[in-house]
mmCIF file of C-alpha atoms and ligand atoms in Angstrom:
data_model
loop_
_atom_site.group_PDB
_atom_site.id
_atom_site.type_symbol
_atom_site.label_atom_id
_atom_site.label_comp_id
_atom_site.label_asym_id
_atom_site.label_seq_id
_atom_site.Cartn_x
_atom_site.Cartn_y
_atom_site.Cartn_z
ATOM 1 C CA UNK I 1 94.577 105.772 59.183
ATOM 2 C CA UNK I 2 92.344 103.081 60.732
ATOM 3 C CA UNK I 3 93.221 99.841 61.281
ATOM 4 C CA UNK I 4 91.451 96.968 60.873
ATOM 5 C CA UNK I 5 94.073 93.926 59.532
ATOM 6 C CA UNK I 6 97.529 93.517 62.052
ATOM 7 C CA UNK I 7 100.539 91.393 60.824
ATOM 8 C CA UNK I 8 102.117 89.848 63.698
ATOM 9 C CA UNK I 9 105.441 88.367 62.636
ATOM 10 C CA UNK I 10 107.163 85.968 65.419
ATOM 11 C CA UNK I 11 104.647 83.366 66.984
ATOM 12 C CA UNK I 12 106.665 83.032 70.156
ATOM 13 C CA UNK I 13 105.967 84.686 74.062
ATOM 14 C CA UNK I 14 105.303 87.953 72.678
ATOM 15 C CA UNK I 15 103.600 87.014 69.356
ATOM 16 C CA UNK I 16 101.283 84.682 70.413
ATOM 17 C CA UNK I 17 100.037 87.275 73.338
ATOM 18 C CA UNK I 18 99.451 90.156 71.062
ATOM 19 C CA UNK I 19 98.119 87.941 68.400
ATOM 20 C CA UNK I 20 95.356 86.877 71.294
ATOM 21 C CA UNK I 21 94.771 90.541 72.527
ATOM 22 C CA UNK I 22 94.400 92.200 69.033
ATOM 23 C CA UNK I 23 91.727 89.506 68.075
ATOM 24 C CA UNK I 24 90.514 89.560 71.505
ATOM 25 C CA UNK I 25 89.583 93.121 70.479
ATOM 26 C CA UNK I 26 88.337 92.842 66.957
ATOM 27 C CA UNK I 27 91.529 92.857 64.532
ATOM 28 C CA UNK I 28 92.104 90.547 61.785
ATOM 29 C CA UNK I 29 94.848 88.979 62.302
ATOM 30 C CA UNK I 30 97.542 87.243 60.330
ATOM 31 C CA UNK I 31 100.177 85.465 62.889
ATOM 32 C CA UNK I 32 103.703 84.442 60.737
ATOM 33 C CA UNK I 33 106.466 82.372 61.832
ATOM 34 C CA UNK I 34 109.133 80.836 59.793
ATOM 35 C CA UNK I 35 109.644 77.878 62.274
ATOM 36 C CA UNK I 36 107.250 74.737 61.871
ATOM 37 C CA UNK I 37 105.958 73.931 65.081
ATOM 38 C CA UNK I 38 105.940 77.658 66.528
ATOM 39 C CA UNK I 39 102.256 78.253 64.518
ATOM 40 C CA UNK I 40 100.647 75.115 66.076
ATOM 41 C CA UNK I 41 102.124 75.719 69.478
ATOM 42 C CA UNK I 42 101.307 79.053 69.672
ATOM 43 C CA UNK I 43 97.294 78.638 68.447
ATOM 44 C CA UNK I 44 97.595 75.942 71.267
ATOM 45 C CA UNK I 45 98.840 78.332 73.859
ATOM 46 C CA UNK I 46 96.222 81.232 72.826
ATOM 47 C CA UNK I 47 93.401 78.972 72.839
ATOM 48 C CA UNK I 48 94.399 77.320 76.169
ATOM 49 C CA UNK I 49 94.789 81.209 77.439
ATOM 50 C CA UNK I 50 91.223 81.651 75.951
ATOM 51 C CA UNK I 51 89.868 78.707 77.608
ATOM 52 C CA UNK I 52 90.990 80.103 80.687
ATOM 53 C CA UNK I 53 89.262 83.454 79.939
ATOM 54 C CA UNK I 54 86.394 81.761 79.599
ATOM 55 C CA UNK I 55 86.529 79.797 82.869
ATOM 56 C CA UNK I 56 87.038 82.680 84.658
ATOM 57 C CA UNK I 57 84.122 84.520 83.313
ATOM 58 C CA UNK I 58 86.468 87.389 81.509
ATOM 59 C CA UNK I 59 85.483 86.095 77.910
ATOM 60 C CA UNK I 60 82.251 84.284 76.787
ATOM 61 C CA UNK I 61 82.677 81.077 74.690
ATOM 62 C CA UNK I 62 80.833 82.772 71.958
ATOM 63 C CA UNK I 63 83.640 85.735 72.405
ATOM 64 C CA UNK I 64 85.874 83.457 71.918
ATOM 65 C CA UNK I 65 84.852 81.735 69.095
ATOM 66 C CA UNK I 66 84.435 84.499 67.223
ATOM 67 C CA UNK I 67 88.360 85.757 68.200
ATOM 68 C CA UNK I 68 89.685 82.714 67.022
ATOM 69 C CA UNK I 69 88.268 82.427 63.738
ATOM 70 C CA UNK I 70 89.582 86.603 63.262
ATOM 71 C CA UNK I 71 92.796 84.566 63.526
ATOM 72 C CA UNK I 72 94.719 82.771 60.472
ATOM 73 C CA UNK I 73 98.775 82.074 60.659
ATOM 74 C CA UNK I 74 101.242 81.441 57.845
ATOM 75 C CA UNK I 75 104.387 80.701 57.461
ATOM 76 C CA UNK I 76 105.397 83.512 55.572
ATOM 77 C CA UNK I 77 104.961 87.182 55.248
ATOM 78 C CA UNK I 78 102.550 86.943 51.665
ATOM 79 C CA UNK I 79 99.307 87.337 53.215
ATOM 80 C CA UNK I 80 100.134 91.042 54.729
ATOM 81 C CA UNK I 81 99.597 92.688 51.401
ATOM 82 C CA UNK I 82 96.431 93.867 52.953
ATOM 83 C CA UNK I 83 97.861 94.572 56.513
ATOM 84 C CA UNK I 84 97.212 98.310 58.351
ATOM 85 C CA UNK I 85 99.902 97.641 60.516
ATOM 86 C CA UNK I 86 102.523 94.703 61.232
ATOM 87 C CA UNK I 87 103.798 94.073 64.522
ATOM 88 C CA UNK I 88 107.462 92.383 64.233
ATOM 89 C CA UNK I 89 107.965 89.974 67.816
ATOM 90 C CA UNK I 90 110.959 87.549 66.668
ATOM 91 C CA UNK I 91 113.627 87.246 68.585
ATOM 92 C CA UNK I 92 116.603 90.303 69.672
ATOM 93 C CA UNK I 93 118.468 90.245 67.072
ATOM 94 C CA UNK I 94 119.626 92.708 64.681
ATOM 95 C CA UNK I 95 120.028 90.508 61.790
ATOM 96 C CA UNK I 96 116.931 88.831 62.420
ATOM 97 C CA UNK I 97 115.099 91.738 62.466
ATOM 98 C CA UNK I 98 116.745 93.327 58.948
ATOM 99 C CA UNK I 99 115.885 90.324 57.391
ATOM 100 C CA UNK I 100 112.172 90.427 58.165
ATOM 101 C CA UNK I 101 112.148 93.748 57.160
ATOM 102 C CA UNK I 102 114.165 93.311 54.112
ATOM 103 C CA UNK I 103 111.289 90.711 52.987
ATOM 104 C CA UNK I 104 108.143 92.831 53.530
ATOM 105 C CA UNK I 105 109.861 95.631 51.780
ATOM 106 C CA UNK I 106 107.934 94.631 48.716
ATOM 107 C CA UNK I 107 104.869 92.817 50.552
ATOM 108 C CA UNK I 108 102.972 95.804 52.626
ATOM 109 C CA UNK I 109 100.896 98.548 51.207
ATOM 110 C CA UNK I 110 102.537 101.952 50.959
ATOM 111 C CA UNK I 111 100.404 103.450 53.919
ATOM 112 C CA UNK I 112 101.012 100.438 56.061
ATOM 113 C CA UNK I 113 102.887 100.955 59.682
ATOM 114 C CA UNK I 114 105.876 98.626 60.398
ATOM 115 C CA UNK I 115 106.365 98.408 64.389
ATOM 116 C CA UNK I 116 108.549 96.392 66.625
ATOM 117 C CA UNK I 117 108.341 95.026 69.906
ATOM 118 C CA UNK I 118 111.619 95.596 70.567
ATOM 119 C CA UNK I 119 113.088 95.371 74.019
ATOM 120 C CA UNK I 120 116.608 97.493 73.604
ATOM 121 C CA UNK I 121 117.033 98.146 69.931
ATOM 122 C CA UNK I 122 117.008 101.696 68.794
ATOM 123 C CA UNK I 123 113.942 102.676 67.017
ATOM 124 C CA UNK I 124 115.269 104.856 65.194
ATOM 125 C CA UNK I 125 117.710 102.497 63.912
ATOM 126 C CA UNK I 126 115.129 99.981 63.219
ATOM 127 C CA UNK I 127 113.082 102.402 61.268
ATOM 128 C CA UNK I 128 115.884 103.048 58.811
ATOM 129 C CA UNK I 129 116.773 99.699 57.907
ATOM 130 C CA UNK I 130 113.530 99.030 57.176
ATOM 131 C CA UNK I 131 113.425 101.648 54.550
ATOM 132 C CA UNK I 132 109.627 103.119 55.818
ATOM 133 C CA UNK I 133 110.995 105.294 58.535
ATOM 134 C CA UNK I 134 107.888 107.717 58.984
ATOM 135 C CA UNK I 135 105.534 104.789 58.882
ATOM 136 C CA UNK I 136 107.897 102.793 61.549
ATOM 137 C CA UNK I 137 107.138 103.465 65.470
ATOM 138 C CA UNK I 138 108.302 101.263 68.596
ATOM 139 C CA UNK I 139 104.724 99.253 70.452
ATOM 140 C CA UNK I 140 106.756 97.444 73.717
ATOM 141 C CA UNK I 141 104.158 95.147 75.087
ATOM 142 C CA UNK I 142 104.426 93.368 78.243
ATOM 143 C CA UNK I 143 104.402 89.715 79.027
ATOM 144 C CA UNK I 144 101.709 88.324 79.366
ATOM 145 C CA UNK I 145 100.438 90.315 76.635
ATOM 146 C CA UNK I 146 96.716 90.168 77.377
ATOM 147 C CA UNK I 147 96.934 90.852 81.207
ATOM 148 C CA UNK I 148 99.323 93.443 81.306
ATOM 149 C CA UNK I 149 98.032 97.093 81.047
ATOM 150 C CA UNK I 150 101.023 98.781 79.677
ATOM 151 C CA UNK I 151 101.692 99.544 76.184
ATOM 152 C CA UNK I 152 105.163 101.496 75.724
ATOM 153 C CA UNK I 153 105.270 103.582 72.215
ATOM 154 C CA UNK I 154 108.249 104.686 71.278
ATOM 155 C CA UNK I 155 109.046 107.259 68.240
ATOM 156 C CA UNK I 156 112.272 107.198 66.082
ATOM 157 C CA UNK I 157 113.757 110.216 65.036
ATOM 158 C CA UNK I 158 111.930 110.390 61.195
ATOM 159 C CA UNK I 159 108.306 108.917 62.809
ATOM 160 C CA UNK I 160 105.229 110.988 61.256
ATOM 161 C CA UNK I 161 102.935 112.320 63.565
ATOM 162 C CA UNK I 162 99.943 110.240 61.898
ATOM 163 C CA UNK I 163 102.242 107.007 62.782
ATOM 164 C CA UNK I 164 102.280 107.643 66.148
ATOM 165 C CA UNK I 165 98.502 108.815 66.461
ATOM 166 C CA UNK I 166 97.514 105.551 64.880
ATOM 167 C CA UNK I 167 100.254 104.057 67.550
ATOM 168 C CA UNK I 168 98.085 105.572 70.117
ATOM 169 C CA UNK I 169 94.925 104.820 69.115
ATOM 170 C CA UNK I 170 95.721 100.982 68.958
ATOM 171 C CA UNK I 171 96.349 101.031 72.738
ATOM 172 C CA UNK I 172 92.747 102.395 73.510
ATOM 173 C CA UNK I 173 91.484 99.997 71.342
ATOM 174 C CA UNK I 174 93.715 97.029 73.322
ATOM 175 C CA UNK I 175 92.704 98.694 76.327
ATOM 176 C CA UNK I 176 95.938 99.537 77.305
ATOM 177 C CA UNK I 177 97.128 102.779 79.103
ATOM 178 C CA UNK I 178 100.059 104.431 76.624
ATOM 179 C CA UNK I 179 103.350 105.752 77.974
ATOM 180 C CA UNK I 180 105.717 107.423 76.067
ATOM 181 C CA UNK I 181 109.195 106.733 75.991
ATOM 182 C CA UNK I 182 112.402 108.464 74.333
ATOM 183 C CA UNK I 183 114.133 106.490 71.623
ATOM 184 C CA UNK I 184 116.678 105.654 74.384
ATOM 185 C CA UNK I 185 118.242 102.339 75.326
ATOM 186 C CA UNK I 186 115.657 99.922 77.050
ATOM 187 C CA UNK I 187 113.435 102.719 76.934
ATOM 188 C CA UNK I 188 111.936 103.363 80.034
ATOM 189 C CA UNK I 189 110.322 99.948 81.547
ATOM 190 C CA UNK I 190 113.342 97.852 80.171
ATOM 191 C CA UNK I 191 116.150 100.216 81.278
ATOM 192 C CA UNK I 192 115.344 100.064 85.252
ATOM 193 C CA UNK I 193 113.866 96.425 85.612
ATOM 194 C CA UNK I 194 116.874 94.603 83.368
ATOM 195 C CA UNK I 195 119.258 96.313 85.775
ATOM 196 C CA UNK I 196 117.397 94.525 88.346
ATOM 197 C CA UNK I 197 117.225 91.183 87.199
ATOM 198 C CA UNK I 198 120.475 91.500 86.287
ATOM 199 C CA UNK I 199 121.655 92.401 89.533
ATOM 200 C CA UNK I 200 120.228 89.827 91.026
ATOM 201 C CA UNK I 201 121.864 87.069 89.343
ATOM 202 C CA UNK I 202 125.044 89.203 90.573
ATOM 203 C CA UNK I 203 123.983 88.976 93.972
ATOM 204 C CA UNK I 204 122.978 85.047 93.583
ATOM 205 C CA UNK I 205 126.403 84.594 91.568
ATOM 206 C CA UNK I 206 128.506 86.325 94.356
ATOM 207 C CA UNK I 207 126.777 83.883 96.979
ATOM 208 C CA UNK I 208 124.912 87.337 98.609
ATOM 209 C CA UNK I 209 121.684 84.886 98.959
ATOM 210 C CA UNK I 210 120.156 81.966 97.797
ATOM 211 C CA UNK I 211 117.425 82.254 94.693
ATOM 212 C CA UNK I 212 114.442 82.027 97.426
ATOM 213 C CA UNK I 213 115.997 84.686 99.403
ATOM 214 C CA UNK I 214 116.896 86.725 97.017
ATOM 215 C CA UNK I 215 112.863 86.236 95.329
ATOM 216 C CA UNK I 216 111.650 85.950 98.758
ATOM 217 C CA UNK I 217 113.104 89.100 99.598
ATOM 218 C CA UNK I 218 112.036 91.278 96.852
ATOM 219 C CA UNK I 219 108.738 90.193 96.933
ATOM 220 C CA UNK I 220 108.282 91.258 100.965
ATOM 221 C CA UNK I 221 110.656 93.463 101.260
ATOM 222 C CA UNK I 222 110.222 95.954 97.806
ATOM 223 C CA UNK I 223 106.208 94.572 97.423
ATOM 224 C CA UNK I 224 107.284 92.822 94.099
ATOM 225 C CA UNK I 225 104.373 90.827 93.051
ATOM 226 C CA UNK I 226 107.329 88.532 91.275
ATOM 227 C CA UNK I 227 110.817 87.696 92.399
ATOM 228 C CA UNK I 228 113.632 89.227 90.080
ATOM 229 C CA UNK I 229 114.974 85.704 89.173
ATOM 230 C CA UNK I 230 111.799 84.214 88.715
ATOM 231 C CA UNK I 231 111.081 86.993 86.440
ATOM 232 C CA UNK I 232 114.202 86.633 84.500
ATOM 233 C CA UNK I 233 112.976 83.112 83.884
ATOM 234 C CA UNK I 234 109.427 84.571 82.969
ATOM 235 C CA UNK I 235 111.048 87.222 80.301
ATOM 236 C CA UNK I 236 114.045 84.219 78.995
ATOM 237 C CA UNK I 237 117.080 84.312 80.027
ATOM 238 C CA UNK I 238 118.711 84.465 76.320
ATOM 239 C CA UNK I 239 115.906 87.505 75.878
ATOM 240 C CA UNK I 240 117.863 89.030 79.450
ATOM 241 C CA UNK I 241 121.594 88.582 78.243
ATOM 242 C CA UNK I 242 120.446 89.982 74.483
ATOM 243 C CA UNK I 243 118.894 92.886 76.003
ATOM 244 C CA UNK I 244 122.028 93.547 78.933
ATOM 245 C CA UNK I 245 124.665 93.592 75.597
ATOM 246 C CA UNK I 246 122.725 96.059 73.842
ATOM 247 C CA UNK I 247 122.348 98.297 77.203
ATOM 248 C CA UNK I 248 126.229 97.191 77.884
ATOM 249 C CA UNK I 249 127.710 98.591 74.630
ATOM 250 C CA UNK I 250 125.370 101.545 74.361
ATOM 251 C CA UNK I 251 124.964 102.781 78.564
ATOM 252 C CA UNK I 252 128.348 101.238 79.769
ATOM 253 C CA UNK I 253 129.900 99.164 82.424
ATOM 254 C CA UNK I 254 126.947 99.496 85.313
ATOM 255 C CA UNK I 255 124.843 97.292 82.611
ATOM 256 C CA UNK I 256 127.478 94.490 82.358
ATOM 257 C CA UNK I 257 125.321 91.077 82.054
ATOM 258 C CA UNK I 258 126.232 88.757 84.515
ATOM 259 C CA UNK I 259 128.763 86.044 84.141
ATOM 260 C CA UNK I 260 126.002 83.798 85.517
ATOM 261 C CA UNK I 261 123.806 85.019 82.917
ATOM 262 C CA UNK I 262 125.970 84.095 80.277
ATOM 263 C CA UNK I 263 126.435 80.499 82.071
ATOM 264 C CA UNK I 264 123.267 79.781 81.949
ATOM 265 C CA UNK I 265 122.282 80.730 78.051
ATOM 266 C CA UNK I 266 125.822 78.702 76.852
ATOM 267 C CA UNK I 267 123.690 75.602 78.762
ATOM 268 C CA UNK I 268 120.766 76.210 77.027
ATOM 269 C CA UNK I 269 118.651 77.487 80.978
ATOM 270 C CA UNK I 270 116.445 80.175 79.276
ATOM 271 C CA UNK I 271 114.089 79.835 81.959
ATOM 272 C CA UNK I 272 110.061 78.293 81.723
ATOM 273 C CA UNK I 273 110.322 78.051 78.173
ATOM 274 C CA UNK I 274 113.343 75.131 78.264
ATOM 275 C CA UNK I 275 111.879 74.146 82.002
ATOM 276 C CA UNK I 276 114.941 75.123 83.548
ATOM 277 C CA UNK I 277 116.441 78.624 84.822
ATOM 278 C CA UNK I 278 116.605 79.196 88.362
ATOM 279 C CA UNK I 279 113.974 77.564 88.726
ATOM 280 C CA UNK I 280 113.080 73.882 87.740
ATOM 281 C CA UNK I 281 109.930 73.546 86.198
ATOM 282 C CA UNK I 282 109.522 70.129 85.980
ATOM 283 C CA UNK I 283 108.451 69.587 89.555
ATOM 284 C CA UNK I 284 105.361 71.587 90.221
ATOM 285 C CA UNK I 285 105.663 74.135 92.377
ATOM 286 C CA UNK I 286 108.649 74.736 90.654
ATOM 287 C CA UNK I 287 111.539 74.355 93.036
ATOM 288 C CA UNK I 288 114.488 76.368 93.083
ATOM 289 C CA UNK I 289 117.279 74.916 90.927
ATOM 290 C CA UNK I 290 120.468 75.811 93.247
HETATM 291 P P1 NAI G 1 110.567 84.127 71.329
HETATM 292 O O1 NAI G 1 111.894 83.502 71.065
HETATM 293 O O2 NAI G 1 109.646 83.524 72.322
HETATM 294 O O3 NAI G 1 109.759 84.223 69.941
HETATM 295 C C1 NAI G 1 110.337 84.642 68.726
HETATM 296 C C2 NAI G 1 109.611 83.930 67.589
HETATM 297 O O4 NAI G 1 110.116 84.441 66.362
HETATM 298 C C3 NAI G 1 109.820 82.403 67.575
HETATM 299 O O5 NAI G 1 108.571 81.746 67.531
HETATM 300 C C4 NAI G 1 110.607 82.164 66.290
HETATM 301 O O6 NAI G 1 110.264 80.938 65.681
HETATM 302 C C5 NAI G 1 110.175 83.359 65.447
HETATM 303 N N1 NAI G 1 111.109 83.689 64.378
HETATM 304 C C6 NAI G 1 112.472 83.669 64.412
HETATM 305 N N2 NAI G 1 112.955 84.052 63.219
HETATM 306 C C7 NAI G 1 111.870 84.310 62.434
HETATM 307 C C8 NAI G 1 111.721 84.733 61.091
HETATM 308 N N3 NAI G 1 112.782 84.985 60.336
HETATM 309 N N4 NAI G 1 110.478 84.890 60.586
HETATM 310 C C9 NAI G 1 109.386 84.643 61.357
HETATM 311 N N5 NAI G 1 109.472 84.239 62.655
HETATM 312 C C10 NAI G 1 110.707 84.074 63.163
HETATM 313 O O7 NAI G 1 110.883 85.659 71.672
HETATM 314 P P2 NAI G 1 109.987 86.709 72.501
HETATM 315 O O8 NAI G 1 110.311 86.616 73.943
HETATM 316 O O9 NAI G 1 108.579 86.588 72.059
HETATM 317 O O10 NAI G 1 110.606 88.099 72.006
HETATM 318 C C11 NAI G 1 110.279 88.653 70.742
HETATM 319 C C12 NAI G 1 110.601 90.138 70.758
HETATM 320 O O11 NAI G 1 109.836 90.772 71.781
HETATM 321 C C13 NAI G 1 112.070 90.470 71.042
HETATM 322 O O12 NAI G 1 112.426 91.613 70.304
HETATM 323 C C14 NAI G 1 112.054 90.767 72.538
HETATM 324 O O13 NAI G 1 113.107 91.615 72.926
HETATM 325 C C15 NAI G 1 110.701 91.471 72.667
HETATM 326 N N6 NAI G 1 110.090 91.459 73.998
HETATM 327 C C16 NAI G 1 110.184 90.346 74.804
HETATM 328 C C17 NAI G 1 109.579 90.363 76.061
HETATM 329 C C18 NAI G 1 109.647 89.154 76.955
HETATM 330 O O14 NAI G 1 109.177 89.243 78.118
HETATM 331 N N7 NAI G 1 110.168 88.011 76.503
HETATM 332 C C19 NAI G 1 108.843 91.538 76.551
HETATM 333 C C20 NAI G 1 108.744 92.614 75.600
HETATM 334 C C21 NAI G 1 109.382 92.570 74.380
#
């Protein structure tokens, strides 16, 4: 099936970067959220991204223009009657997630594909609750969405083989390079780096190093372009401790999140979105915040 009109349904760090890629590449696009002021930030954010495109000499202004206006958000699911595929990015939660699907149930065309960007969540699972499972396939993008080359499709148990050939085909036409993963927890990307990060707030929360030695040390000594617990802050740390309970209950102890972790979320420190994690990001650099 070809597709030409993409739902994407969650206008937050995910959302708004594939809603800027798929445009970026010639898809119609529909952005939903359900939360007032996530539309107008995220148009903000994608046209700021754009802008600096632009300056760069990656996008023309005339590019751009035209991406944009492919672009239209709402602030609910009716205008993806017409929709090839729908791309669900709100937040890691179960519930959450039902509930969207629960409400497109009678909104998409039959031949429409339902996919999540899931981090941890079984796709398999997914698929069934949203009662289309051979039209249901897992697309992990990576943040940021437009700069990073990865696309990680994931099939559930029931996916058809035209689902996941469409699946593929979307990634050429992003320009990303495809990898396949088994429907398995974190998949593949997810299941070593979380680990990681979380192991590195272990290491900060047992006093092993500071959060600049720790980055510091990771970036020269394992050639990590990012530190682990700046990353954490980059991904959210309420994204980190929803993915480590999912990997927790379904992989066992060695995936325990971090007491820290869990400090951190109960204050509300989810990292550069709030502008504080372990980082500050108020002062610019940011500093450290311990
Ligand atoms: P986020 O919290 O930045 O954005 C979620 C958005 O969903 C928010 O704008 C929120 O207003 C919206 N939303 C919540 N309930 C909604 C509803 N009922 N209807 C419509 N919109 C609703 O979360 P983020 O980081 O973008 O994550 C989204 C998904 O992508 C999660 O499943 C996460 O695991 C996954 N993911 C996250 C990555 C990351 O680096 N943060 C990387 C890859 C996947």
């Amino acid at each position: 099936m070809s597709i030409n009109k993409i739902g994407v349904i969650g206008a937050g760090l995910m959302g708004n970067g594939i809603a800027h890629a798929a445009v970026a590449a010639g898809f119609d696009v529909v952005l939903v959220d359900s939360f007032p002021d996530a539309l107008p930030k995220a148009l903000a954010t994608i046209t700021k991204n754009m802008d600096r495109q632009v300056a760069k000499g990656s996008l023309t202004a005339e590019a751009k223009d035209a991406a944009l206006a492919r672009l239209i958000s709402s602030k609910d699911v009716s205008p993806l009657t017409d929709a090839d595929l729908v791309i669900e990015a709100v937040p890691e939660i179960l519930s959450i997630k039902e509930a969207i699907y629960k409400s497109l149930k009678d909104v998409l065309k039959p031949e429409a594909i339902l996919a999540s960007n899931t981090s941890s969540i079984s796709i398999t699972k997914l698929a069934a609750l949203s009662g289309r499972p051979d039209k249901f396939v897992g697309l992990h993008f990576f943040n940021p969405v437009p700069m990073m080359k990865l696309l990680e499709i994931t099939r559930g148990l029931a996916t058809a083989d035209t689902t996941y050939q469409a699946a593929l085909a979307l990634a050429g036409k992003l320009n990303k390079t495809a990898i396949t993963a088994n429907d398995a927890p974190g998949f593949i990307v997810n299941r070593i780096l979380c680990m990681l990060l979380n192991e590195a707030i272990v290491a900060l929360h047992e006093g092993v190093g500071t959060v600049e030695s720790i980055d510091t040390g990771m970036k020269l000594g394992a050639n990590h372009p990012m530190g682990p617990l700046e990353l954490a802050d980059f991904v959210g740390l309420e994204t980190l401790l929803s993915i480590m309970k999912v990997f927790h209950a379904e992989l066992g102890d060695k995936y325990r999140p971090s007491p820290l972790l869990i400090k951190y979320v109960d204050a509300g420190w989810y990292g550069r979105k709030t502008g504080r994690g372990f980082y500050d990001y108020a002062s610019n650099p940011p500093r450290a915040a311990l």
